[in-house]
Coordinates of C-alpha atoms in Angstrom, one line a residue:
M24 CA 159.3 177.1 63.8
R25 CA 156.4 174.8 64.9
M26 CA 154.3 178.1 65.7
L27 CA 155.0 178.9 61.1
I28 CA 154.4 175.9 60.5
T29 CA 150.9 176.4 62.4
R30 CA 150.2 179.0 61.0
L31 CA 150.2 178.0 57.0
V32 CA 148.4 175.3 58.4
L33 CA 145.8 177.7 59.6
A34 CA 146.2 179.7 56.0
A35 CA 145.9 176.5 53.9
D36 CA 142.6 175.4 55.3
R37 CA 141.8 179.6 55.0
F38 CA 142.1 179.7 51.5
R39 CA 140.4 175.7 50.6
Q40 CA 137.3 177.3 52.8
W41 CA 137.5 180.3 51.0
L42 CA 137.1 178.7 47.4
I43 CA 134.8 175.9 48.1
A44 CA 133.1 178.8 49.0
Q45 CA 133.7 181.1 45.7
L46 CA 132.8 177.9 43.1
V47 CA 129.3 177.6 45.4
F48 CA 128.5 180.8 44.9
L49 CA 130.0 180.8 41.5
L50 CA 127.0 178.2 40.3
L51 CA 125.2 180.1 42.3
N52 CA 125.5 183.2 40.6
V53 CA 125.1 181.2 37.0
L54 CA 121.8 179.3 38.5
K55 CA 120.4 183.4 38.3
L56 CA 120.9 183.3 34.8
F57 CA 118.3 181.0 34.5
P58 CA 114.1 180.1 35.0
A59 CA 113.8 179.3 37.8
D60 CA 111.7 176.3 37.8
A61 CA 114.7 175.1 34.9
A62 CA 117.9 175.5 37.3
I63 CA 116.2 173.7 40.4
N64 CA 115.5 171.2 38.9
F65 CA 119.0 170.7 37.5
M66 CA 119.8 171.1 40.6
D67 CA 117.4 168.0 41.4
R68 CA 119.3 166.1 39.3
V69 CA 123.0 166.8 40.0
A70 CA 121.8 165.9 43.7
R71 CA 120.5 162.6 42.3
W72 CA 123.9 162.1 41.1
I73 CA 126.6 163.2 43.5
G74 CA 124.8 162.6 46.1
P75 CA 125.0 158.2 46.2
K76 CA 129.4 159.1 45.6
T77 CA 130.1 160.9 48.5
S78 CA 130.7 159.7 51.4
R79 CA 127.4 160.1 53.4
H80 CA 125.8 158.1 51.3
K81 CA 126.3 155.1 53.6
L82 CA 124.9 156.5 56.4
T83 CA 121.6 157.9 55.2
L84 CA 121.2 154.3 53.1
T85 CA 122.0 152.9 57.3
N86 CA 119.6 155.3 58.7
L87 CA 117.0 154.7 56.3
R88 CA 117.4 151.3 57.2
N89 CA 117.2 151.8 60.4
A90 CA 114.4 154.1 60.6
F91 CA 112.5 151.7 58.5
P92 CA 113.7 148.0 58.6
E93 CA 110.5 147.3 57.5
K94 CA 110.6 148.2 53.8
S95 CA 112.7 146.9 51.0
D96 CA 116.1 147.9 49.4
A97 CA 114.3 149.3 46.3
W98 CA 112.4 151.9 48.5
I99 CA 115.0 152.7 50.7
E100 CA 117.4 153.7 47.4
A101 CA 114.5 155.7 46.2
I102 CA 114.1 157.6 49.0
A103 CA 117.8 158.2 49.7
L104 CA 118.0 159.7 46.1
E105 CA 114.6 161.7 46.8
S106 CA 116.2 163.2 50.2
W107 CA 119.7 163.9 48.2
G108 CA 116.8 165.4 45.1
N109 CA 115.6 168.0 47.7
M110 CA 118.7 169.1 48.8
G111 CA 120.4 169.7 45.9
R112 CA 116.5 171.4 45.3
L113 CA 116.7 173.5 48.1
A114 CA 120.1 174.7 48.0
A115 CA 119.0 175.9 44.1
E116 CA 115.8 177.9 46.4
Y117 CA 117.5 180.3 48.2
V118 CA 118.6 181.9 45.0
F119 CA 114.9 182.2 44.1
L120 CA 113.3 182.4 47.2
D121 CA 111.8 186.3 47.3
R122 CA 110.7 184.8 43.1
L123 CA 109.4 181.3 44.5
F124 CA 107.2 183.3 47.5
D125 CA 104.0 184.0 46.2
F126 CA 101.3 184.5 49.3
D127 CA 100.2 187.4 49.7
P128 CA 98.4 187.1 53.3
H129 CA 95.5 189.6 51.4
R130 CA 95.4 187.7 48.6
P131 CA 95.0 184.2 49.8
E132 CA 95.0 182.5 46.9
P133 CA 96.9 179.3 45.9
G134 CA 99.3 179.7 43.9
R135 CA 103.2 178.5 43.9
V136 CA 102.7 178.5 48.2
E137 CA 99.7 178.0 49.8
V138 CA 99.0 178.2 53.4
S139 CA 97.9 175.8 56.0
G140 CA 96.5 177.7 59.8
I141 CA 95.8 181.0 58.4
P142 CA 93.6 181.4 61.6
L143 CA 96.3 180.8 63.2
F144 CA 98.2 183.5 62.5
L145 CA 96.8 185.6 62.2
E146 CA 95.5 185.5 66.2
L147 CA 99.7 185.7 67.1
R148 CA 100.1 189.0 65.0
D149 CA 96.4 190.2 66.7
N150 CA 96.9 189.0 69.4
P151 CA 100.7 189.7 70.6
R152 CA 102.1 187.5 73.2
P153 CA 105.1 185.2 73.8
F154 CA 105.8 181.8 72.0
I155 CA 107.8 179.2 70.8
V156 CA 106.7 177.4 67.0
F157 CA 109.0 174.5 65.5
T158 CA 110.0 173.2 62.6
A159 CA 112.7 170.5 61.0
H160 CA 114.4 170.0 58.2
S161 CA 112.3 169.3 55.4
G162 CA 111.0 170.1 52.8
N163 CA 111.6 174.1 51.9
F164 CA 112.1 174.7 55.7
E165 CA 113.6 178.2 54.9
M166 CA 110.3 179.2 54.1
L167 CA 108.6 179.2 57.3
P168 CA 110.8 182.7 59.4
V169 CA 109.4 184.2 55.6
A170 CA 105.4 183.6 55.6
G171 CA 106.3 184.5 59.7
S172 CA 106.8 187.8 58.1
A173 CA 104.4 187.6 55.6
F174 CA 101.9 187.8 58.0
G175 CA 103.5 190.6 59.6
L176 CA 104.7 188.3 63.3
D177 CA 107.9 189.6 65.2
V178 CA 109.4 185.5 65.6
T179 CA 113.3 185.3 66.4
V180 CA 114.7 182.5 64.6
L181 CA 117.6 180.1 65.7
F182 CA 119.5 178.7 63.2
R183 CA 123.0 176.8 63.0
P184 CA 125.5 179.0 60.2
P185 CA 127.2 176.5 57.6
N186 CA 130.9 175.4 58.9
N187 CA 132.9 177.2 55.9
P188 CA 132.9 181.1 57.7
Y189 CA 132.9 182.9 53.9
M190 CA 129.0 181.0 52.9
A191 CA 127.7 181.5 56.6
E192 CA 128.2 185.0 56.2
K193 CA 126.1 185.4 53.1
V194 CA 123.9 183.3 54.3
F195 CA 123.7 185.4 57.2
E196 CA 123.0 188.4 55.5
F197 CA 120.4 186.7 53.0
R198 CA 118.7 185.4 55.5
K199 CA 118.1 189.0 57.7
E200 CA 117.0 190.9 54.6
R201 CA 113.9 187.8 54.4
M202 CA 113.5 185.9 57.6
G203 CA 113.3 188.9 60.4
S204 CA 115.8 188.1 63.4
L205 CA 118.1 185.5 63.7
V206 CA 120.0 184.2 66.4
P207 CA 123.1 182.8 65.2
S208 CA 123.6 179.2 67.3
H209 CA 126.9 179.1 69.5
A210 CA 127.1 179.3 73.6
G211 CA 125.0 182.6 74.3
S212 CA 121.9 182.2 71.9
S213 CA 119.4 181.3 74.4
F214 CA 120.1 183.9 76.8
A215 CA 118.7 185.5 73.6
L216 CA 115.8 183.5 72.5
A217 CA 114.9 184.7 76.3
R218 CA 115.6 187.6 76.4
Q219 CA 113.2 188.4 72.7
L220 CA 110.0 186.2 75.1
E221 CA 111.2 188.7 78.9
R222 CA 110.1 191.0 75.4
G223 CA 107.1 189.1 74.4
G224 CA 108.2 188.4 71.2
A225 CA 108.5 185.1 69.8
V226 CA 111.6 182.3 68.5
G227 CA 111.5 179.7 66.3
V228 CA 114.0 177.4 66.2
L229 CA 114.3 173.4 64.7
V230 CA 115.0 170.5 67.2
D231 CA 115.9 167.3 65.2
Q232 CA 119.8 168.3 65.0
K233 CA 122.1 166.8 66.2
F234 CA 122.8 167.9 70.2
R235 CA 125.5 165.9 72.0
K236 CA 125.2 167.4 75.5
G237 CA 121.4 166.5 75.3
L238 CA 118.5 164.5 77.1
K239 CA 118.5 161.3 76.0
T240 CA 115.6 160.7 74.2
K241 CA 114.2 158.4 71.2
F242 CA 113.9 158.4 67.9
F243 CA 112.4 156.5 65.9
G244 CA 113.1 154.0 68.9
Q245 CA 116.3 154.8 68.1
D246 CA 118.2 156.5 71.4
V247 CA 119.1 160.3 70.3
Q248 CA 119.7 163.1 72.6
T249 CA 117.4 165.9 72.4
N250 CA 117.8 169.7 73.3
P251 CA 116.0 170.3 76.2
L252 CA 116.8 174.5 74.9
L253 CA 112.4 174.7 74.1
A254 CA 110.9 172.6 76.8
K255 CA 113.6 174.8 79.7
L256 CA 112.2 178.3 77.7
V257 CA 108.5 176.9 78.2
R258 CA 109.6 176.0 81.7
Q259 CA 110.8 180.1 82.5
F260 CA 107.7 181.8 80.2
N261 CA 105.4 179.3 80.3
C262 CA 104.5 179.9 76.6
E263 CA 102.3 178.5 74.0
V264 CA 104.2 175.8 71.7
Y265 CA 102.9 176.1 67.5
P266 CA 104.3 172.6 65.4
A267 CA 105.0 174.4 62.0
R268 CA 106.1 172.6 59.0
C269 CA 107.2 172.7 55.1
V270 CA 105.9 169.9 52.2
R271 CA 106.4 170.1 49.2
L272 CA 104.1 169.5 46.4
P273 CA 104.4 168.1 42.9
G274 CA 105.0 170.9 40.4
G275 CA 107.6 172.7 42.3
R276 CA 103.9 173.7 44.6
F277 CA 104.6 173.8 48.0
R278 CA 102.4 173.8 52.0
L279 CA 103.3 175.9 54.7
E280 CA 101.4 174.9 57.8
L281 CA 101.4 176.0 60.9
E282 CA 100.1 173.3 63.5
P283 CA 97.8 174.3 66.5
A284 CA 99.2 174.8 69.8
V285 CA 100.8 171.4 71.2
E286 CA 99.5 170.2 74.8
I287 CA 103.1 170.5 77.2
P288 CA 104.0 167.5 79.5
R289 CA 103.8 168.2 82.1
R290 CA 104.7 166.9 86.2
A291 CA 102.1 166.2 89.5
D292 CA 103.3 169.5 90.6
G293 CA 102.8 171.0 87.3
S294 CA 106.1 171.8 86.4
V295 CA 106.8 171.6 82.8
D296 CA 108.6 167.7 82.3
V297 CA 111.5 169.0 80.0
N298 CA 112.6 165.3 79.2
A299 CA 108.9 164.4 78.4
T300 CA 108.2 167.4 76.2
A301 CA 111.8 166.5 74.6
Q302 CA 110.3 163.2 74.0
M303 CA 107.3 165.2 72.4
L304 CA 109.2 167.0 69.8
N305 CA 110.8 164.2 68.2
D306 CA 107.2 161.8 68.0
K307 CA 106.2 164.7 66.7
V308 CA 108.9 165.4 63.5
E309 CA 109.2 161.5 63.3
S310 CA 105.3 162.0 62.3
W311 CA 106.3 164.0 59.9
V312 CA 109.4 162.1 58.3
R313 CA 106.8 159.1 57.4
E314 CA 104.5 161.6 55.8
Y315 CA 107.1 162.6 53.4
P316 CA 110.3 160.5 54.0
G317 CA 111.5 161.5 50.5
Q318 CA 111.8 165.2 52.0
W319 CA 113.8 165.1 54.8
L320 CA 117.3 165.4 55.8
W321 CA 118.9 161.7 55.8
Y322 CA 122.1 162.3 55.3
H323 CA 122.6 164.0 59.0
D324 CA 124.0 162.0 61.0
R325 CA 120.6 162.1 64.8
W326 CA 121.9 159.2 65.7
R327 CA 125.9 159.9 66.3
I328 CA 126.8 156.6 63.8
K329 CA 129.0 157.8 61.4
G330 CA 132.2 157.3 63.4
N331 CA 131.1 153.2 63.4
L332 CA 130.5 152.6 59.7

């Protein structure tokens, strides 16, 4: 009897996830019927309306107040709404990514997408070697691997699939067609990235995610746990590390930035300082977020405080 109840509960949960996925797919398919800008702006407004009504909004406001204690309540509310709007735009931009990404390395005149750091892209392409690119959940970060692919770079991207398995499958298929090699984040993903670097390839990672067993570091002056994966890969392969980000510009435009390689902190014996490297990544992401705070995902429980709200 207990086994039957367990099966029924699991079946009900699978159906719930399937139904949610179908509703999301239906919405995205409806968006395809409209011009890109109209659909994206619509989702921006919807997210700004729905976001404050969700349980995550309280976490968003708390995160913002902790990160910017000197700011007024009005500023905090405005950035929270902008962050929700960014989420809505990101969801809609999935549908139109092929149309939105209009950058051509052979004709670098700015269109909807402009790229900063073109000489670096070309140098990495023309002088193949193992390297790591890191970024954060800011702007439309999904465009960065698309840009790498446009320049002919062989970059294996580590990504965290959605918890919903039906949505995860669709997202994986969508990304694989446009972003080159993909490695879903799981227990064996570090070995897949290591093999790519060992072959002389490159990897891309997001470094602003919560990591329960991570290194103790600071982010906006507060304790967080940071994934040591990037630092350990550098220690193993002694490869270069490049920061990259996407910045939303007025008028539905984007700027993709590839920055020069960062200097990796090292100990007195020359070995990579893993803890200091993890902190350096946090400091870099924090500088990006401070510059464009409304373009980061503040609903994310980076500081693991949700259970205390």
